[in-house]
Amino acid sequence: MSTISYDESSRSWLIGLASSSYAFCVSDEGSLRHLHWGAPLGSGTVAALTRDCEGPALQRTRDLAWSKDAPDEYVGWGGMRYDEPTLKVTYADGDRGLDLSVAGHRIAEEDGAALLEIDLVDGDRLAVTLHYRAAHGFDVLERWATIRNTGVEEVDVRLAASASWWLPAYDGPWRLRYEHGGWGMEHRLGDVMLATPGKFTLESRRGMTGHQHTPWFTLDRDGAATEETGEVWSGQVAWSGSWKIVAERTAADRMHVAGGWNDFDLSYRLAVGQETALPVFAGLHTADGLGGASRAWHDWTRARVLPSIEVSESAPPRLRDAGPWRPVLYNSWEATAFDVTEEGQRALAERAAGIGVELFVVDDGWFPGRPSATGGLGDWRPDPQKFPNGLEPLIDRVHELGMGFGLWVEPEMVSRDSDLFRAHPDWAYRMGGREPVERRHQLMLNLARPDVADWVLETVDGLLARYDISFLKWDANRNIADAGWAGSDNPERLWVEHTRSLYRILDALRAAHPSVLIEGCAGGGARVDLGILGHVHQVSSSDNTEPSMRWDIHDGYSQAFPPGTTGTWVSDWPHYGLERPLPLAQRFHVAMAGALGVGGDLTRWSEEDLAEAAAHIERYKEIRPVVQGGRMHRHGEAWELVAADDSEVVVIAFWRDRPIGNHRPPVRLTGVDATARYRDDTSGTSYDGSLLREVGLTLPGADGFGFGSALLRLIKED
Ligand code: GLA
């Protein structure tokens, strides 16, 4: 149970999480002073900490720094405040200073979590409520703020971070681990040592999360944490629009991380009485290394963030068989590109059904004006030439084959060459009279406009109502540019409202069609973050499914997100021009470390390939609960996935460029029970758990050379 307690004598709060504590107090000046985030504290210790915090040392540091450099929980910009603030506003009379003081607090129990709300006020003009939510059984603390205009004139919010996280005092270097990348190369890990005062900023100014960075980080002292050991602090901003995370080592040598909406070009005007809630900036502390941080994120995300998968009684039989797990899907994009026809899709569907696929997805190109990427976006109805009898005959055939039917849409976009654009040219983002920039021949709809958002919702809802659809792939192949909004006196709001509209639409679709699964995609992985995972069931983390590159993308993705939540396909080659013919087993094994999909052109696969594919898919169905719901231990080339009920362990390995004469060392399985025995369900070999932990498992094929892969299932014996 998480607990939140308040000690009146020291005016301090102590939040107890599963295996960590968080504490802060009211300082002499009336602001909120951070005290602790880390290993568990005993109750009664906070009062002592409070005295330390208010002692002469801090006062001296502050005097020397010529600033008000102190670990405040939430920093309204004003006075002698020079480190990264969390809130900056402009009042109607031009006043741009804030002086927030504590006005009250509430502790409550809500939906499996302990909740603390603290009210801060700047006189009678502005109120800020800080929210702290600690779900029972986890180490993740969710923090966010609500800002309310309590005055008599408009307030312009110019910077509003959700929270600032303070790390323990430490003189040595902190290692910041983060992600960077681009299209086809998402989720690369980068490390930077923050040893001296200064800032490191991660951000997106694109109105979308971006391929370039993920709103996630870890920090550890000296870079000493390993996969399984050492203290790690980690955070994620749950926001799919422009975001920013600033890791700052202050002049007084204290490390803190502020994050939330990006303040670049931000102006969010609050009318009198209006309030706005900022996105969650979640944080966690673990003593179990980088892998421990990942497992903590995965468990909590599955339990508290992801929408549940609901299968209706009337769903096609294969979807019912998949139950609460993500179905094995076939997607036609790589096979046909825009050349989608009823006949061609039927042929693929028949082959897909033959290898055990559960869901057949028609990708881009099914609507009119779409012979290529040059047009059609916005006209969400079947192309009468490609589907002369509508989509129904194909859907019926897919159902006859026992599979669910899925459809690709890109509803935030519009092509110039579309009926939608001809009817509503003003719906696309544009800046004054300037011609908006096209990317992939498309413009972006201003979803911040309620009428446009309503149209998008009605249109997609109409598709789901009209056709028997079990899966929606929601794509977005460009970012916001020309961020104008004709007729609005506060166009900068679009940076916030576009994403809010997207979330609202996705939620409304899920509410109206609870058994439809939604996959978020954005040119592969440009919208992968904790925010979107609250509104869709799975995401695409990349268009790149070449196994050796995908293994690295998996690795990066898995730092923050549960591995089974990303769709990943088995592709043919050339793959985006790359000729690397790797065996089917390797392509399957890597895709089986996520939510398995098949993307190759099945009409070109041999009977042997199809038979082998069927065997891999059957295997995936056996291990799926472990891949999608288990605990993961990363061992570089090998992943160990332990069933949630500890009944089995799945090991998936991928090797590349092993030299001739290579001998890969055994993999020590850190998640197995040392007192149990495990049986390889294929070879029948039985292993002692302590041996697997201490000596390790030699994987079949580990002594090969070049590329290779392995997949094992070890069942715990009674
Ligand atoms: C994006 C997606 C692909 C595919 C194409 C279709 O690139 O990531 O999977 O759907 O769009 O145009």
XYZ file of C-alpha atoms and ligand atoms in Angstrom:
730
model
C 0.000 0.000 0.000
C 1.243 3.453 -0.815
C 0.797 5.892 2.041
C 0.755 9.652 2.270
C 1.113 11.294 5.643
C 1.338 14.868 6.832
C 3.202 15.958 9.948
C 1.757 19.180 11.291
C 4.674 20.080 13.557
C 7.232 20.057 10.739
C 4.671 20.900 8.022
C 6.006 18.022 5.960
C 4.581 15.281 3.780
C 5.946 11.773 3.419
C 4.876 9.575 0.514
C 5.638 5.895 0.972
C 5.736 3.860 -2.252
C 6.377 0.125 -2.757
C 10.115 0.372 -2.072
C 10.898 4.081 -2.077
C 9.964 7.300 -0.337
C 9.334 10.868 -1.351
C 9.213 13.805 1.071
C 8.888 17.572 1.109
C 7.899 20.334 3.496
C 6.814 23.950 3.726
C 9.910 26.118 3.969
C 10.307 29.163 6.236
C 9.459 31.292 3.235
C 6.171 29.464 2.681
C 7.209 27.648 -0.501
C 7.369 23.876 -0.875
C 10.855 22.526 -0.265
C 11.858 19.120 -1.595
C 13.462 16.806 0.978
C 13.900 13.302 -0.349
C 13.326 10.978 -3.324
C 14.936 7.587 -2.995
C 15.242 4.631 -0.633
C 12.483 4.228 1.964
C 12.514 6.522 5.002
C 11.138 5.568 8.382
C 8.191 7.599 9.597
C 9.372 10.306 11.978
C 12.558 10.932 10.005
C 11.120 13.763 7.977
C 10.996 16.224 10.858
C 14.778 15.813 11.275
C 15.332 16.268 7.547
C 13.255 19.419 7.631
C 15.581 20.985 10.184
C 18.612 20.125 8.023
C 16.966 21.599 5.004
C 16.296 24.912 6.684
C 19.728 25.070 8.278
C 22.581 27.516 7.766
C 24.206 25.500 4.977
C 21.392 26.161 2.571
C 21.245 29.823 3.560
C 24.967 30.190 2.917
C 24.741 28.505 -0.505
C 21.963 30.808 -1.449
C 23.817 33.935 -0.390
C 26.895 32.903 -2.324
C 24.890 32.083 -5.427
C 23.188 35.502 -5.375
C 19.956 33.733 -6.060
C 17.099 31.840 -4.522
C 18.644 28.534 -5.537
C 16.790 25.975 -3.454
C 15.092 22.667 -4.165
C 11.521 23.902 -4.487
C 8.867 21.414 -5.527
C 7.187 23.798 -7.907
C 8.855 26.978 -8.998
C 6.843 29.999 -9.970
C 9.181 32.359 -11.795
C 9.655 35.572 -9.850
C 12.116 37.209 -7.491
C 15.726 36.013 -7.579
C 14.962 32.741 -9.294
C 17.396 31.726 -12.004
C 17.264 27.971 -12.250
C 14.748 26.247 -14.542
C 11.277 27.322 -13.382
C 8.068 25.311 -13.658
C 5.614 28.168 -14.158
C 5.751 31.603 -15.712
C 2.721 33.757 -16.426
C 1.935 37.244 -17.638
C -0.940 38.989 -15.933
C -3.173 41.397 -17.830
C -1.560 44.397 -16.118
C 1.878 43.297 -17.328
C 2.998 41.821 -14.013
C 5.197 38.802 -14.800
C 6.240 37.691 -11.338
C 4.846 34.844 -9.276
C 5.043 34.296 -5.561
C 3.371 30.994 -4.776
C 2.591 30.068 -1.200
C 0.841 27.085 0.324
C -2.874 27.576 1.005
C -4.001 24.086 1.936
C -3.850 20.402 1.133
C -5.965 17.251 0.893
C -5.030 13.585 1.196
C -7.409 11.106 -0.378
C -7.746 7.542 -1.589
C -8.796 7.173 -5.194
C -9.020 4.256 -7.596
C -6.281 2.100 -6.095
C -3.970 4.997 -5.312
C -3.132 7.440 -2.559
C -3.600 11.004 -3.715
C -2.271 14.283 -2.378
C -3.332 17.684 -3.615
C -1.627 20.854 -2.472
C -3.011 24.286 -3.217
C -0.583 27.098 -3.930
C -1.772 30.644 -4.505
C -0.337 33.847 -5.846
C -2.544 36.213 -3.858
C -6.059 36.090 -5.237
C -4.962 36.072 -8.879
C -3.789 32.536 -9.567
C -4.154 29.144 -7.912
C -2.006 26.125 -8.674
C -2.916 22.686 -7.407
C -0.072 20.187 -7.303
C -1.178 16.577 -7.629
C 0.775 13.567 -6.361
C -0.636 10.119 -7.096
C 0.942 6.925 -5.778
C -0.766 3.754 -7.023
C -0.621 0.943 -4.491
C 2.099 -1.619 -5.112
C 4.292 0.503 -7.389
C 7.220 2.902 -7.146
C 5.882 5.271 -9.780
C 4.816 8.645 -8.443
C 2.645 10.665 -10.818
C 2.913 14.413 -10.550
C 1.074 17.122 -12.404
C -0.381 20.568 -11.762
C -3.638 22.348 -12.436
C -3.499 26.091 -13.011
C -6.567 28.218 -12.336
C -7.216 31.861 -13.001
C -8.795 33.129 -9.758
C -8.409 36.813 -10.602
C -10.566 39.282 -12.470
C -8.571 39.489 -15.704
C -7.113 37.097 -18.257
C -3.817 35.333 -17.416
C -1.359 34.265 -20.110
C 0.543 31.091 -19.225
C 3.935 31.283 -20.960
C 5.687 28.312 -19.388
C 4.042 25.485 -17.487
C 5.957 22.366 -16.536
C 4.141 19.546 -14.805
C 6.742 19.022 -12.090
C 10.353 19.424 -11.112
C 12.107 16.351 -9.733
C 15.031 16.907 -7.359
C 17.743 14.297 -7.076
C 19.685 13.675 -3.857
C 22.621 15.968 -3.166
C 25.696 14.480 -4.849
C 29.032 16.055 -5.736
C 30.054 13.531 -8.381
C 28.787 13.167 -11.939
C 25.271 12.103 -12.759
C 24.755 9.986 -15.872
C 21.716 11.037 -17.868
C 20.489 8.308 -20.202
C 18.021 9.333 -22.898
C 16.850 8.384 -26.379
C 17.615 9.924 -29.739
C 17.057 8.874 -33.316
C 15.109 9.544 -36.468
C 12.768 7.796 -38.875
C 13.744 4.132 -39.133
C 16.243 4.475 -36.293
C 14.122 5.323 -33.283
C 14.961 4.690 -29.615
C 18.754 4.857 -29.718
C 20.265 5.180 -26.277
C 22.539 8.074 -25.468
C 24.452 8.848 -22.290
C 25.752 12.173 -21.101
C 27.625 12.814 -17.876
C 26.434 15.892 -16.014
C 29.386 16.623 -13.800
C 29.371 20.409 -13.604
C 26.595 23.020 -13.517
C 24.653 23.421 -16.724
C 21.551 22.162 -18.504
C 20.767 19.377 -20.920
C 17.481 19.743 -22.786
C 15.438 17.048 -24.491
C 12.455 18.273 -26.426
C 10.083 18.206 -29.352
C 8.800 21.402 -30.956
C 6.872 19.424 -33.568
C 3.418 19.265 -32.020
C 4.088 15.529 -31.784
C 6.404 13.394 -29.685
C 8.853 13.020 -32.579
C 11.193 10.301 -33.858
C 14.096 12.273 -32.438
C 13.654 11.853 -28.677
C 11.357 10.081 -26.236
C 10.062 12.015 -23.204
C 11.869 9.617 -20.869
C 15.168 9.643 -18.967
C 17.149 7.847 -16.318
C 19.714 9.331 -13.970
C 22.243 7.457 -11.895
C 25.363 8.411 -9.970
C 28.680 8.060 -11.818
C 27.054 5.912 -14.490
C 27.569 3.049 -12.089
C 24.145 1.433 -12.357
C 24.041 -1.811 -14.343
C 21.048 -3.658 -15.762
C 20.422 -5.361 -12.429
C 22.130 -3.250 -9.771
C 22.376 0.291 -8.509
C 20.077 3.163 -7.716
C 18.271 4.653 -10.715
C 15.875 7.585 -10.948
C 13.697 7.721 -14.032
C 10.951 9.968 -15.392
C 8.473 10.168 -18.267
C 6.236 12.960 -19.481
C 2.841 11.610 -20.552
C 2.335 13.946 -23.479
C 2.229 13.399 -27.255
C 2.514 17.038 -28.301
C 5.500 19.392 -28.045
C 7.259 18.472 -24.814
C 10.405 19.421 -22.970
C 12.568 17.890 -20.280
C 15.371 19.985 -18.808
C 17.964 18.273 -16.633
C 19.782 20.986 -14.768
C 22.722 20.863 -12.448
C 22.287 24.154 -10.632
C 24.959 26.637 -9.629
C 24.602 25.197 -6.130
C 25.378 21.740 -7.630
C 21.913 20.287 -7.150
C 20.433 18.145 -9.907
C 16.806 18.607 -10.892
C 14.638 17.745 -13.891
C 11.727 19.917 -14.965
C 9.376 18.643 -17.639
C 6.008 18.873 -19.348
C 4.664 20.998 -22.194
C 7.293 22.701 -24.282
C 7.253 26.431 -23.548
C 8.591 27.239 -27.031
C 5.989 29.465 -28.727
C 3.624 28.777 -25.819
C 0.973 31.233 -24.839
C -2.014 29.653 -23.171
C -4.504 32.250 -22.090
C -6.786 31.455 -19.185
C -10.028 33.394 -18.975
C -11.336 34.451 -15.573
C -12.289 31.320 -13.641
C -10.764 28.982 -16.243
C -8.350 26.206 -15.328
C -6.076 23.901 -17.249
C -4.537 20.589 -16.200
C -0.970 19.817 -17.225
C 0.066 16.309 -18.288
C 1.476 13.792 -15.829
C 5.237 13.788 -15.323
C 5.774 10.404 -13.676
C 8.924 9.467 -11.799
C 10.297 6.382 -10.127
C 13.240 5.355 -7.998
C 14.592 1.829 -7.870
C 17.613 0.155 -6.318
C 17.483 -2.601 -8.959
C 19.397 -0.982 -11.796
C 18.317 0.064 -15.259
C 16.471 -3.204 -15.816
C 14.661 -2.696 -12.510
C 13.548 0.748 -13.690
C 12.236 -0.767 -16.942
C 10.353 -3.513 -15.125
C 8.814 -0.961 -12.772
C 7.637 1.128 -15.741
C 6.304 -1.943 -17.568
C 4.297 -3.277 -14.609
C 2.827 0.085 -13.768
C 2.053 0.984 -17.407
C 0.213 -2.285 -17.938
C -1.740 -1.946 -14.705
C -2.462 1.773 -14.680
C -2.028 3.312 -18.139
C -2.886 1.036 -21.065
C -6.537 0.591 -22.024
C -7.637 -2.991 -21.457
C -8.237 -5.286 -24.399
C -11.885 -6.269 -24.600
C -13.011 -9.037 -26.890
C -16.670 -9.156 -27.757
C -18.626 -12.403 -27.849
C -19.389 -11.803 -31.501
C -15.748 -11.286 -32.505
C -14.304 -13.619 -35.148
C -13.104 -16.866 -33.556
C -9.387 -16.176 -33.857
C -9.726 -12.879 -32.005
C -11.671 -14.625 -29.289
C -8.852 -17.179 -29.074
C -6.321 -14.358 -28.651
C -8.317 -13.261 -25.600
C -6.881 -10.321 -23.688
C -3.647 -10.312 -25.719
C -2.673 -8.409 -28.850
C -3.566 -10.516 -31.863
C -1.088 -11.756 -34.468
C -1.786 -9.518 -37.427
C -1.033 -9.364 -41.092
C -0.584 -5.905 -42.644
C -0.562 -5.464 -46.405
C 1.550 -2.277 -46.616
C 4.915 -3.798 -47.424
C 3.390 -6.279 -49.885
C 1.243 -3.909 -51.936
C 2.010 -0.317 -50.922
C -0.829 1.782 -52.444
C -1.805 -0.918 -54.916
C -4.680 -2.178 -52.796
C -7.452 -4.125 -54.532
C -10.185 -6.407 -53.333
C -8.697 -9.307 -55.237
C -5.140 -8.712 -54.077
C -6.199 -8.337 -50.471
C -8.281 -11.514 -50.653
C -5.274 -13.456 -51.891
C -3.155 -12.129 -49.032
C -5.903 -12.768 -46.487
C -6.208 -16.389 -47.565
C -2.493 -16.948 -47.207
C -2.468 -15.091 -43.873
C -5.288 -17.247 -42.539
C -3.354 -20.322 -43.640
C -0.415 -19.499 -41.371
C -2.548 -18.736 -38.313
C -2.898 -14.951 -38.465
C -5.708 -13.615 -36.263
C -6.251 -10.148 -37.704
C -5.996 -8.919 -41.276
C -5.221 -5.215 -41.727
C -5.675 -3.246 -44.940
C -3.171 -0.405 -44.889
C -2.910 2.817 -46.900
C -4.437 3.168 -50.381
C -8.026 1.875 -49.908
C -9.731 5.281 -50.386
C -10.204 7.333 -53.561
C -7.481 9.509 -55.047
C -4.726 7.400 -53.533
C -2.700 5.759 -56.303
C 0.309 7.055 -54.383
C 0.982 9.419 -51.501
C -0.009 12.399 -53.649
C -3.676 12.646 -52.705
C -6.813 11.316 -51.089
C -6.224 11.949 -47.390
C -9.465 13.185 -45.874
C -11.832 11.229 -48.134
C -12.415 8.289 -45.840
C -14.577 6.030 -48.032
C -13.586 3.020 -50.146
C -12.220 3.713 -53.607
C -14.972 2.516 -55.994
C -12.369 1.402 -58.523
C -10.305 -0.649 -56.110
C -13.359 -1.901 -54.204
C -16.270 -1.842 -56.692
C -18.517 -3.618 -54.204
C -17.349 -1.638 -51.205
C -15.286 -3.094 -48.373
C -17.985 -5.527 -47.274
C -17.083 -8.497 -49.497
C -13.455 -8.376 -48.345
C -14.470 -8.010 -44.710
C -16.879 -10.931 -45.067
C -14.149 -13.070 -46.592
C -11.724 -12.151 -43.797
C -14.380 -13.122 -41.268
C -15.097 -16.385 -43.069
C -11.419 -17.136 -42.662
C -11.852 -16.652 -38.923
C -9.860 -13.416 -38.683
C -10.719 -9.924 -37.491
C -10.562 -7.067 -39.980
C -8.448 -3.949 -39.478
C -8.173 -0.674 -41.366
C -5.514 2.047 -41.702
C -6.524 5.686 -41.336
C -4.610 8.951 -41.044
C -7.383 11.249 -39.842
C -5.320 14.247 -38.691
C -4.134 14.799 -42.254
C -5.446 16.177 -45.508
C -4.146 16.059 -49.074
C -4.568 19.149 -51.223
C -5.956 16.761 -53.814
C -8.991 15.666 -51.812
C -12.658 16.562 -51.561
C -12.085 17.486 -47.947
C -9.457 20.094 -48.766
C -11.503 21.475 -51.635
C -14.449 21.909 -49.251
C -12.472 23.148 -46.232
C -9.131 24.643 -47.233
C -9.207 26.617 -43.975
C -9.100 23.461 -41.859
C -5.379 22.929 -42.420
C -2.756 24.692 -40.328
C -1.422 27.714 -42.113
C 0.236 30.948 -41.088
C -1.465 34.039 -42.498
C -1.325 34.219 -46.301
C 1.815 32.052 -46.506
C 1.526 28.774 -48.420
C 1.820 25.937 -45.907
C 4.702 23.492 -46.229
C 3.770 20.042 -47.507
C 5.421 16.864 -46.359
C 4.585 13.656 -48.216
C 2.152 15.863 -50.164
C 0.030 16.364 -47.083
C -1.074 19.096 -44.735
C -2.194 18.763 -41.174
C -5.700 19.500 -39.964
C -6.123 21.956 -37.142
C -7.491 19.521 -34.604
C -7.404 22.290 -32.020
C -10.554 23.612 -33.693
C -13.527 21.898 -32.075
C -15.436 21.733 -35.393
C -12.524 19.986 -37.116
C -12.017 17.598 -34.199
C -15.739 16.800 -34.196
C -15.609 16.064 -37.918
C -12.666 13.705 -37.424
C -14.475 11.893 -34.621
C -17.713 11.593 -36.588
C -15.893 10.374 -39.682
C -13.883 7.660 -37.971
C -16.828 6.721 -35.777
C -18.868 6.431 -38.983
C -16.362 3.951 -40.410
C -16.450 1.856 -37.260
C -20.245 1.949 -37.185
C -20.640 1.051 -40.838
C -18.026 -1.688 -41.199
C -17.308 -4.631 -38.959
C -13.853 -3.465 -37.943
C -11.853 -4.931 -35.046
C -8.663 -2.866 -35.378
C -7.794 0.651 -36.376
C -4.288 1.701 -37.314
C -4.188 5.448 -36.616
C -1.243 6.904 -38.513
C 0.239 10.419 -38.687
C 2.976 10.946 -41.243
C 4.064 14.492 -40.576
C 4.505 17.037 -37.809
C 2.874 20.419 -37.332
C 4.351 23.309 -39.279
C 2.846 26.693 -40.174
C 1.248 26.731 -36.743
C -1.351 29.370 -37.496
C -5.036 29.432 -36.683
C -7.035 31.984 -38.658
C -9.631 33.750 -36.563
C -8.113 32.778 -33.211
C -6.699 35.461 -30.930
C -4.577 32.821 -29.218
C -3.268 30.520 -31.990
C -0.427 29.239 -29.771
C -3.008 27.181 -27.904
C -2.935 24.722 -30.797
C 0.290 23.230 -29.409
C -1.796 21.965 -26.526
C -5.267 21.582 -27.974
C -4.273 19.448 -30.963
C -3.050 16.696 -28.652
C -5.975 17.112 -26.275
C -8.391 16.727 -29.204
C -6.539 13.628 -30.370
C -6.834 12.064 -26.896
C -10.506 13.046 -26.692
C -11.264 11.482 -30.088
C -9.435 8.262 -29.271
C -11.239 8.018 -25.924
C -14.623 8.625 -27.535
C -13.929 5.952 -30.165
C -12.888 3.451 -27.521
C -15.956 4.232 -25.436
C -18.284 3.796 -28.403
C -16.476 0.721 -29.773
C -14.886 -0.970 -26.758
C -13.789 -4.085 -28.595
C -11.933 -2.223 -31.370
C -8.183 -2.318 -30.835
C -6.321 0.847 -31.779
C -2.704 0.992 -32.882
C -0.967 4.364 -32.748
C 1.538 4.930 -35.535
C 3.312 8.029 -36.812
C 5.610 7.216 -39.705
C 6.690 4.315 -37.520
C 7.643 5.622 -34.083
C 7.097 9.391 -34.032
C 4.378 9.199 -31.395
C 5.601 6.802 -28.748
C 5.197 8.075 -25.213
C 3.423 7.420 -21.950
C 0.615 9.790 -22.959
C -0.479 7.985 -26.123
C -0.280 4.634 -24.327
C -3.187 5.780 -22.194
C -5.371 6.048 -25.299
C -4.324 3.244 -27.676
C -3.665 -0.455 -27.153
C -0.364 -0.648 -28.994
C 2.010 1.547 -30.964
C 4.367 1.206 -33.859
C 7.886 1.937 -32.662
C 9.436 1.994 -36.156
C 8.932 1.238 -39.839
C 12.281 -0.510 -39.682
C 11.790 -4.251 -39.232
C 15.206 -5.393 -40.452
C 16.000 -7.771 -37.562
C 19.420 -6.555 -36.499
C 18.380 -2.911 -36.479
C 15.019 -3.759 -34.976
C 16.699 -5.553 -32.086
C 18.306 -2.248 -31.064
C 14.996 -0.422 -31.463
C 13.348 -3.052 -29.238
C 16.087 -2.546 -26.696
C 15.553 1.212 -26.594
C 11.758 0.920 -26.634
C 11.849 -1.544 -23.748
C 13.661 0.904 -21.476
C 10.395 2.686 -20.801
C 7.617 0.714 -22.488
C 6.395 -2.880 -22.122
C 7.881 -4.861 -25.039
C 4.619 -6.544 -26.058
C 2.983 -3.163 -26.693
C 4.800 -2.465 -29.934
C 3.674 -4.043 -33.168
C 6.594 -5.461 -35.132
C 6.479 -7.246 -38.460
C 8.247 -10.012 -40.290
C 9.348 -8.344 -43.526
C 10.794 -9.358 -46.875
C 13.825 -7.783 -48.472
C 14.896 -5.481 -49.925
C 13.671 -3.640 -46.858
C 13.604 0.089 -47.670
C 16.349 -0.701 -50.178
C 18.430 -2.839 -47.835
C 19.305 -6.275 -49.256
C 19.929 -8.470 -46.244
C 18.267 -11.821 -46.726
C 18.073 -13.171 -43.196
C 16.373 -16.512 -42.550
C 12.722 -16.567 -41.630
C 13.506 -17.833 -38.132
C 15.615 -14.748 -37.354
C 12.991 -12.416 -38.723
C 10.298 -14.148 -36.703
C 12.277 -14.353 -33.480
C 12.900 -10.608 -33.418
C 9.263 -9.823 -34.247
C 8.148 -12.291 -31.575
C 9.797 -10.076 -28.941
C 6.940 -7.596 -29.566
C 3.315 -7.819 -30.678
C 3.876 -10.115 -33.652
C 2.817 -9.060 -37.126
C 3.609 -10.256 -40.617
C 4.256 -7.719 -43.343
C 5.907 -9.660 -46.169
C 4.242 -10.478 -49.480
C 2.802 -13.891 -48.647
C 1.889 -14.552 -52.263
C 5.623 -14.799 -52.960
C 6.443 -17.076 -50.011
C 7.128 -20.734 -50.802
C 5.104 -23.562 -49.282
C 8.071 -24.298 -46.987
C 8.203 -20.668 -45.861
C 4.477 -20.665 -45.173
C 4.737 -23.892 -43.177
C 7.631 -22.514 -41.164
C 5.775 -19.248 -40.588
C 2.760 -21.198 -39.320
C 4.982 -22.978 -36.792
C 6.465 -19.679 -35.540
C 3.011 -18.148 -35.189
C 1.785 -21.150 -33.252
C 4.826 -20.826 -31.020
C 4.145 -17.124 -30.517
C 0.610 -17.872 -29.364
C 2.089 -20.158 -26.683
C 4.568 -17.604 -25.397
C 2.391 -14.515 -25.967
C 1.223 -14.042 -22.352
C 4.877 -14.045 -21.279
C 6.012 -11.627 -24.012
C 3.067 -9.296 -23.535
C 2.575 -9.639 -19.784
C 5.819 -10.899 -18.258
C 8.817 -9.342 -16.518
C 11.778 -8.618 -18.691
C 15.486 -8.932 -17.963
C 17.751 -7.624 -20.711
C 21.063 -9.391 -21.277
C 22.269 -7.544 -24.355
C 21.898 -10.105 -27.137
C 19.313 -12.060 -25.159
C 16.058 -11.153 -23.507
C 14.713 -13.146 -20.614
C 10.964 -12.844 -20.135
C 9.494 -14.283 -16.956
C 5.788 -15.140 -16.791
C 3.798 -12.922 -14.437
C 2.922 -16.023 -12.379
C 6.553 -17.292 -12.550
C 5.429 -20.498 -14.250
C 7.813 -20.196 -17.193
C 10.657 -18.239 -18.743
C 11.058 -17.350 -22.411
C 14.493 -16.483 -23.781
C 14.817 -14.712 -27.131
C 18.266 -13.960 -28.520
C 19.562 -12.269 -31.623
C 23.219 -12.223 -32.596
C 24.870 -10.254 -35.361
C 28.269 -10.441 -36.967
C 29.637 -13.121 -34.691
C 33.158 -13.846 -35.888
C 34.160 -17.323 -37.038
C 35.405 -19.201 -34.012
C 33.099 -17.216 -31.771
C 31.741 -18.696 -28.549
C 29.081 -16.568 -26.947
C 29.182 -16.879 -23.152
C 26.247 -18.520 -21.374
C 23.435 -16.150 -20.442
C 22.870 -15.869 -16.706
C 19.126 -15.776 -16.156
C 18.578 -13.304 -13.342
C 14.789 -13.678 -13.229
C 14.557 -17.413 -12.539
C 13.822 -19.016 -9.192
C 17.096 -20.505 -7.870
C 15.238 -23.163 -5.918
C 13.210 -24.468 -8.858
C 13.919 -26.642 -11.891
C 13.061 -25.648 -15.431
C 12.420 -27.888 -18.450
C 13.116 -26.795 -22.013
C 9.792 -27.621 -23.658
C 11.471 -28.491 -26.965
C 14.613 -30.441 -26.059
C 13.204 -31.783 -22.789
C 16.434 -30.837 -20.963
C 15.882 -30.008 -17.324
C 17.908 -27.255 -15.631
C 18.517 -26.325 -12.043
C 17.417 -22.735 -11.360
C 20.543 -21.892 -9.368
C 22.670 -23.115 -12.265
C 20.725 -20.947 -14.700
C 21.280 -17.977 -12.422
C 24.904 -18.491 -11.454
C 26.484 -20.334 -14.393
C 24.059 -19.479 -17.134
C 22.363 -21.069 -20.093
C 24.245 -21.795 -23.299
C 21.825 -20.967 -26.070
C 21.525 -23.283 -29.049
C 23.352 -21.683 -31.940
C 25.474 -19.480 -29.691
C 28.658 -20.915 -31.189
C 27.660 -20.099 -34.771
C 28.949 -17.157 -36.766
C 27.372 -14.268 -38.603
C 23.782 -13.485 -37.734
C 21.743 -15.886 -35.633
C 18.819 -16.175 -33.274
C 17.319 -18.463 -30.667
C 14.025 -18.794 -28.844
C 13.552 -21.064 -25.836
C 10.723 -21.750 -23.486
C 11.621 -23.071 -20.053
C 8.730 -24.385 -18.011
C 9.026 -24.430 -14.250
C 8.687 -27.973 -12.956
C 6.475 -28.838 -9.999
C 3.571 5.097 -42.420
C 3.472 3.861 -41.562
C 3.568 2.628 -42.428
C 2.483 2.675 -43.493
C 2.587 3.950 -44.297
C 1.422 4.085 -45.248
O 4.844 5.230 -42.958
O 4.440 3.856 -40.567
O 3.435 1.468 -41.651
O 1.230 2.577 -42.878
O 2.593 5.091 -43.456
O 1.477 5.233 -45.991
